[in-house]
Short mmCIF file of C-alpha atoms in Angstrom, two decimals:
data_model
loop_
_atom_site.label_atom_id
_atom_site.label_comp_id
_atom_site.label_asym_id
_atom_site.label_seq_id
_atom_site.Cartn_x
_atom_site.Cartn_y
_atom_site.Cartn_z
CA MET A 1 -5.39 50.49 24.22
CA LEU A 2 -6.18 47.80 26.74
CA ALA A 3 -3.19 45.77 25.61
CA THR A 4 -0.83 48.75 25.92
CA ARG A 5 -2.14 49.70 29.36
CA ALA A 6 -1.82 46.10 30.52
CA VAL A 7 1.85 46.07 29.50
CA LEU A 8 2.59 49.38 31.22
CA ARG A 9 0.72 48.35 34.36
CA GLY A 10 2.66 45.11 34.47
CA SER A 11 5.89 47.03 34.23
CA LEU A 12 4.70 49.41 36.94
CA ARG A 13 3.89 46.51 39.25
CA GLY A 14 7.33 45.05 38.60
CA VAL A 15 9.01 48.33 39.51
CA ALA A 16 6.82 48.74 42.58
CA SER A 17 7.63 45.20 43.69
CA ALA A 18 11.32 45.84 43.21
CA SER A 19 11.03 49.04 45.20
CA ARG A 20 9.16 47.24 47.98
CA SER A 21 11.85 44.54 48.12
CA ALA A 22 14.49 47.21 48.22
CA ARG A 23 12.76 48.91 51.14
CA LEU A 24 12.52 45.64 53.04
CA ASN A 25 16.19 44.96 52.48
CA VAL A 26 16.98 48.43 53.67
CA ALA A 27 14.94 47.93 56.82
CA THR A 28 16.33 44.52 57.72
CA ARG A 29 19.80 44.11 56.30
CA SER A 30 21.41 47.37 55.32
CA PRO A 31 21.47 50.98 56.47
CA PHE A 32 19.35 53.56 54.75
CA THR A 33 20.70 54.64 51.33
CA PRO A 34 18.90 57.69 49.93
CA ASN A 35 20.22 57.10 46.40
CA ALA A 36 18.50 53.68 46.06
CA SER A 37 15.20 55.09 47.30
CA ARG A 38 15.41 58.05 44.96
CA SER A 39 16.14 55.70 42.00
CA SER A 40 13.05 53.59 42.72
CA LEU A 41 10.79 56.65 43.10
CA ALA A 42 12.17 58.10 39.86
CA SER A 43 11.34 54.87 38.01
CA ILE A 44 7.79 54.90 39.39
CA ARG A 45 7.28 58.52 38.28
CA GLN A 46 8.68 57.70 34.80
CA TYR A 47 6.23 54.80 34.14
CA SER A 48 3.34 56.77 35.65
CA THR A 49 4.05 59.60 33.22
CA ARG A 50 4.19 57.21 30.27
CA LEU A 51 0.86 55.65 31.26
CA SER A 52 -0.83 59.06 31.50
CA GLU A 53 0.59 60.17 28.13
CA VAL A 54 -0.76 57.21 26.12
CA ASP A 55 -2.67 58.51 23.12
CA PRO A 56 -5.99 56.66 22.67
CA THR A 57 -5.64 57.08 18.88
CA GLU A 58 -2.26 55.38 18.86
CA ASP A 59 -3.64 52.56 20.98
CA GLN A 60 -6.51 52.03 18.55
CA LEU A 61 -4.09 51.97 15.63
CA ALA A 62 -1.92 49.43 17.43
CA SER A 63 -4.96 47.27 18.10
CA ALA A 64 -5.94 47.52 14.43
CA ASP A 65 -2.42 46.57 13.38
CA ASN A 66 -2.51 43.54 15.67
CA GLY A 67 -5.88 42.50 14.27
CA SER A 68 -4.73 42.79 10.67
CA ALA A 69 -1.60 40.82 11.46
CA SER A 70 -3.68 38.05 12.99
CA ALA A 71 -6.00 38.08 10.01
CA SER A 72 -3.06 37.89 7.61
CA ILE A 73 -1.69 34.69 9.14
CA PRO A 74 -2.67 31.91 6.69
CA ASN A 75 -4.25 28.74 7.96
CA ALA A 76 -3.05 25.23 7.12
CA ASP A 77 -5.48 24.83 4.22
CA ALA A 78 -4.15 28.03 2.60
CA VAL A 79 -0.53 26.88 2.83
CA PHE A 80 -1.20 23.21 2.07
CA PRO A 81 -4.48 23.10 0.10
CA PRO A 82 -6.25 19.72 0.15
CA ALA A 83 -6.27 17.59 -2.98
CA GLN A 84 -9.19 18.24 -5.31
CA ASN A 85 -11.12 15.90 -7.54
CA GLY A 86 -12.08 16.52 -11.13
CA ALA A 87 -15.01 18.73 -10.08
CA GLY A 88 -12.76 21.05 -8.09
CA GLN A 89 -14.09 19.81 -4.75
CA PRO A 90 -11.81 18.79 -1.84
CA GLN A 91 -10.96 15.12 -2.13
CA ALA A 92 -10.99 13.09 1.08
CA ALA A 93 -7.97 11.02 1.96
CA PRO A 94 -8.45 7.37 0.91
CA ALA A 95 -9.50 5.11 3.73
CA PHE A 96 -7.51 2.01 4.59
CA ASN A 97 -8.94 -1.12 3.04
CA ASP A 98 -8.77 -4.38 4.95
CA TRP A 99 -8.40 -6.67 1.96
CA SER A 100 -9.03 -9.73 4.11
CA LYS A 101 -12.69 -8.58 4.19
CA SER A 102 -13.11 -5.66 1.78
CA PHE A 103 -14.69 -5.87 -1.68
CA HIS A 104 -13.71 -2.30 -2.56
CA GLY A 105 -13.91 -1.47 -6.27
CA LEU A 106 -15.30 -4.82 -7.36
CA SER A 107 -17.10 -4.40 -10.73
CA THR A 108 -17.25 -0.59 -10.39
CA GLU A 109 -16.02 0.07 -13.93
CA PRO A 110 -14.08 -1.71 -16.67
CA PHE A 111 -10.38 -1.13 -17.20
CA SER A 112 -9.25 0.92 -20.17
CA SER A 113 -9.21 -0.58 -23.63
CA GLU A 114 -5.39 -0.57 -23.62
CA ILE A 115 -5.28 -2.66 -20.43
CA ALA A 116 -8.03 -4.98 -21.65
CA GLU A 117 -6.14 -5.60 -24.89
CA ILE A 118 -3.04 -6.68 -22.96
CA LEU A 119 -4.97 -8.93 -20.59
CA GLN A 120 -7.02 -10.65 -23.28
CA ALA A 121 -4.27 -11.00 -25.87
CA PRO A 122 -3.99 -14.52 -27.35
CA ILE A 123 -1.24 -16.53 -25.72
CA ASP A 124 1.80 -17.64 -27.66
CA PRO A 125 1.73 -21.44 -28.19
CA MET A 126 5.45 -21.48 -27.41
CA ASP A 127 4.66 -20.31 -23.85
CA ILE A 128 2.33 -23.24 -23.12
CA GLU A 129 3.78 -26.17 -21.21
CA MET A 130 2.46 -29.71 -20.87
CA LYS A 131 2.56 -32.12 -17.97
CA PRO A 132 3.09 -35.88 -18.55
CA ASP A 133 -0.55 -36.54 -17.67
CA GLY A 134 -1.70 -34.35 -20.61
CA LEU A 135 -2.54 -31.16 -18.67
CA ILE A 136 -1.46 -27.97 -20.45
CA TYR A 137 -0.65 -24.86 -18.43
CA LEU A 138 1.03 -21.47 -18.50
CA PRO A 139 3.95 -21.00 -16.06
CA GLU A 140 3.05 -18.61 -13.25
CA ILE A 141 5.85 -16.21 -14.22
CA LYS A 142 4.00 -15.59 -17.48
CA TYR A 143 0.95 -14.41 -15.54
CA ARG A 144 3.12 -12.01 -13.56
CA ARG A 145 4.66 -10.60 -16.72
CA ILE A 146 1.25 -10.00 -18.27
CA LEU A 147 0.02 -8.23 -15.11
CA ASN A 148 3.18 -6.11 -14.97
CA LYS A 149 2.72 -5.15 -18.60
CA ALA A 150 -0.94 -4.23 -18.07
CA PHE A 151 -0.77 -2.41 -14.72
CA GLY A 152 2.93 -1.77 -14.20
CA PRO A 153 5.12 -3.18 -11.42
CA GLY A 154 3.48 -2.21 -8.14
CA GLY A 155 0.10 -1.61 -9.79
CA TRP A 156 -1.26 -4.98 -8.72
CA GLY A 157 -0.88 -7.44 -5.84
CA LEU A 158 -2.22 -10.53 -4.10
CA ALA A 159 -3.85 -9.86 -0.71
CA PRO A 160 -4.37 -12.81 1.68
CA ARG A 161 -8.00 -13.23 2.71
CA SER A 162 -7.56 -16.12 5.13
CA GLU A 163 -4.96 -17.83 7.26
CA THR A 164 -2.79 -20.53 5.73
CA ASN A 165 -4.50 -23.88 6.12
CA VAL A 166 -1.92 -26.66 6.51
CA GLY A 167 -3.45 -30.10 6.14
CA PRO A 168 -1.80 -33.52 6.32
CA LYS A 169 -0.80 -33.33 2.64
CA VAL A 170 -2.10 -30.03 1.21
CA VAL A 171 -1.49 -26.34 1.94
CA SER A 172 -4.22 -23.89 0.94
CA ARG A 173 -4.99 -20.20 1.37
CA GLU A 174 -7.47 -17.72 -0.08
CA TYR A 175 -6.16 -14.64 -1.92
CA GLY A 176 -7.68 -11.59 -3.54
CA LEU A 177 -6.17 -10.03 -6.68
CA VAL A 178 -6.06 -6.23 -6.34
CA CYS A 179 -5.29 -4.10 -9.41
CA LEU A 180 -4.95 -0.31 -9.27
CA GLY A 181 -6.53 -0.26 -5.82
CA ARG A 182 -9.54 -2.37 -6.82
CA LEU A 183 -10.43 -5.95 -5.95
CA VAL A 184 -10.92 -7.87 -9.18
CA ALA A 185 -10.91 -11.57 -8.24
CA ILE A 186 -10.81 -14.02 -5.31
CA ALA A 187 -9.50 -17.59 -5.42
CA ARG A 188 -8.10 -20.25 -3.11
CA GLY A 189 -4.70 -21.59 -3.99
CA GLU A 190 -3.52 -25.05 -3.02
CA GLN A 191 -0.37 -27.14 -3.20
CA GLU A 192 0.58 -30.63 -2.13
CA TYR A 193 3.63 -31.42 -0.02
CA PHE A 194 5.22 -34.70 1.04
CA ASP A 195 7.40 -33.69 3.99
CA PRO A 196 6.97 -31.03 6.74
CA SER A 197 10.21 -29.41 5.58
CA GLY A 198 8.49 -28.65 2.28
CA ILE A 199 5.67 -26.59 3.80
CA PRO A 200 7.34 -23.17 3.16
CA THR A 201 7.86 -24.03 -0.51
CA ALA A 202 4.31 -25.36 -0.76
CA THR A 203 3.01 -22.12 0.77
CA GLU A 204 4.70 -20.08 -1.96
CA ALA A 205 3.42 -22.43 -4.66
CA CYS A 206 -0.06 -22.06 -3.14
CA LYS A 207 0.15 -18.29 -3.77
CA SER A 208 1.14 -18.84 -7.39
CA ASN A 209 -1.77 -21.24 -7.85
CA ALA A 210 -4.17 -18.61 -6.51
CA LEU A 211 -2.71 -16.04 -8.91
CA MET A 212 -3.34 -18.36 -11.85
CA ARG A 213 -6.94 -18.89 -10.78
CA CYS A 214 -7.59 -15.18 -10.16
CA SER A 215 -6.18 -14.31 -13.58
CA LYS A 216 -8.99 -16.22 -15.25
CA ASP A 217 -11.39 -13.45 -14.22
CA LEU A 218 -9.26 -10.94 -16.15
CA GLY A 219 -9.21 -13.14 -19.26
CA ILE A 220 -5.51 -13.98 -19.02
CA ALA A 221 -4.78 -17.26 -20.84
CA SER A 222 -8.47 -18.07 -20.85
CA GLU A 223 -7.87 -20.46 -23.77
CA LEU A 224 -6.36 -22.97 -21.36
CA TRP A 225 -9.86 -23.60 -19.94
CA ASP A 226 -11.51 -23.87 -23.35
CA PRO A 227 -12.02 -27.58 -24.22
CA ARG A 228 -11.94 -26.95 -27.99
CA PHE A 229 -8.65 -25.03 -27.74
CA ILE A 230 -7.15 -27.80 -25.60
CA ARG A 231 -8.04 -30.51 -28.13
CA GLU A 232 -6.71 -28.49 -31.06
CA PHE A 233 -3.50 -27.57 -29.26
CA LYS A 234 -2.76 -31.14 -28.23
CA ALA A 235 -3.43 -32.41 -31.76
CA LYS A 236 -1.13 -29.82 -33.30
CA HIS A 237 1.67 -29.41 -30.78
CA CYS A 238 1.68 -32.54 -28.57
CA VAL A 239 2.08 -36.27 -28.81
CA GLU A 240 1.33 -39.24 -26.55
CA VAL A 241 4.17 -41.78 -26.30
CA PHE A 242 5.12 -44.95 -24.42
CA ALA A 243 7.70 -44.17 -21.77
CA GLU A 244 9.66 -46.25 -19.30
CA HIS A 245 10.08 -45.34 -15.66
CA ILE A 246 13.84 -45.82 -15.27
CA PRO A 247 14.02 -46.93 -11.59
CA THR A 248 11.12 -49.42 -11.82
CA LYS A 249 11.29 -50.31 -15.56
CA ARG A 250 7.55 -49.87 -15.81
CA LYS A 251 6.05 -48.50 -19.01
CA LYS A 252 3.11 -46.18 -19.43
CA LYS A 253 1.67 -43.67 -21.87
CA LEU A 254 2.73 -40.08 -21.27
CA TRP A 255 2.20 -36.76 -23.04
CA ARG A 256 4.87 -34.32 -24.18
CA ARG A 257 5.23 -31.48 -26.64
CA LYS A 258 6.47 -32.47 -30.07
CA ASP A 259 9.43 -30.13 -29.74
CA ALA A 260 10.45 -31.41 -26.27
CA LYS A 261 11.67 -34.61 -24.61
CA LEU A 262 10.59 -36.38 -21.46
CA ASP A 263 12.52 -35.54 -18.31
CA TYR A 264 13.99 -37.98 -15.81
CA PRO A 265 12.84 -40.43 -14.44
CA TYR A 266 11.14 -41.26 -17.75
CA LYS A 267 12.56 -42.10 -21.15
CA GLU A 268 10.97 -43.20 -24.42
#
């Protein structure tokens, strides 16, 4: 009822103001016109009659209708309910993790048996490479393929944990390996360079070196750090030969796989 009366009173004030303006205009600018005055008075009487005829019951019903309409308007949670966890409770939005400092998820729980089987699968001897100095290694692309197979592309990543340290001959940087939103390993990668123009390439190689070191914590190619496996692999798949350095004609002993040949600048 109060809302209805407020509307009618506002209308009444508007009509009264218009009538007052009309009277002022009549007094100052134009001669008296009885028709305009009668029209204003008729409008006042009309709104006064409507105000006096308002039924309190109707006003209460209108107020009730307004209240029910307000109550029926859904809030944001009703239209867009928040995500729920397994217990049916609202799940808070995940907070941003600063991986340069955060240890979020470290050792909270093991990965599934399917993922663990992929990560710890024995490596194929055909994938192992050997350097001339006798060091065996797995190319970094193999690590990436294993991680993609275990977690899916986009399910893992390397997060820098320090600035790139550029020394006179070596580039290094610390990285954290994050899998499925959890930190699983931290390692510092490093790479030598011989000319300042090679720093960008060395920086990328530094990242790959950190990936290789982080992968040890997941059991990827762990055999390559097992002394017994290294001895057995070299005895079965590798051979040490005398090789000549072509530009200098110097000879030295070098290692190679039995199914491969030495690359330039060496020859047997």
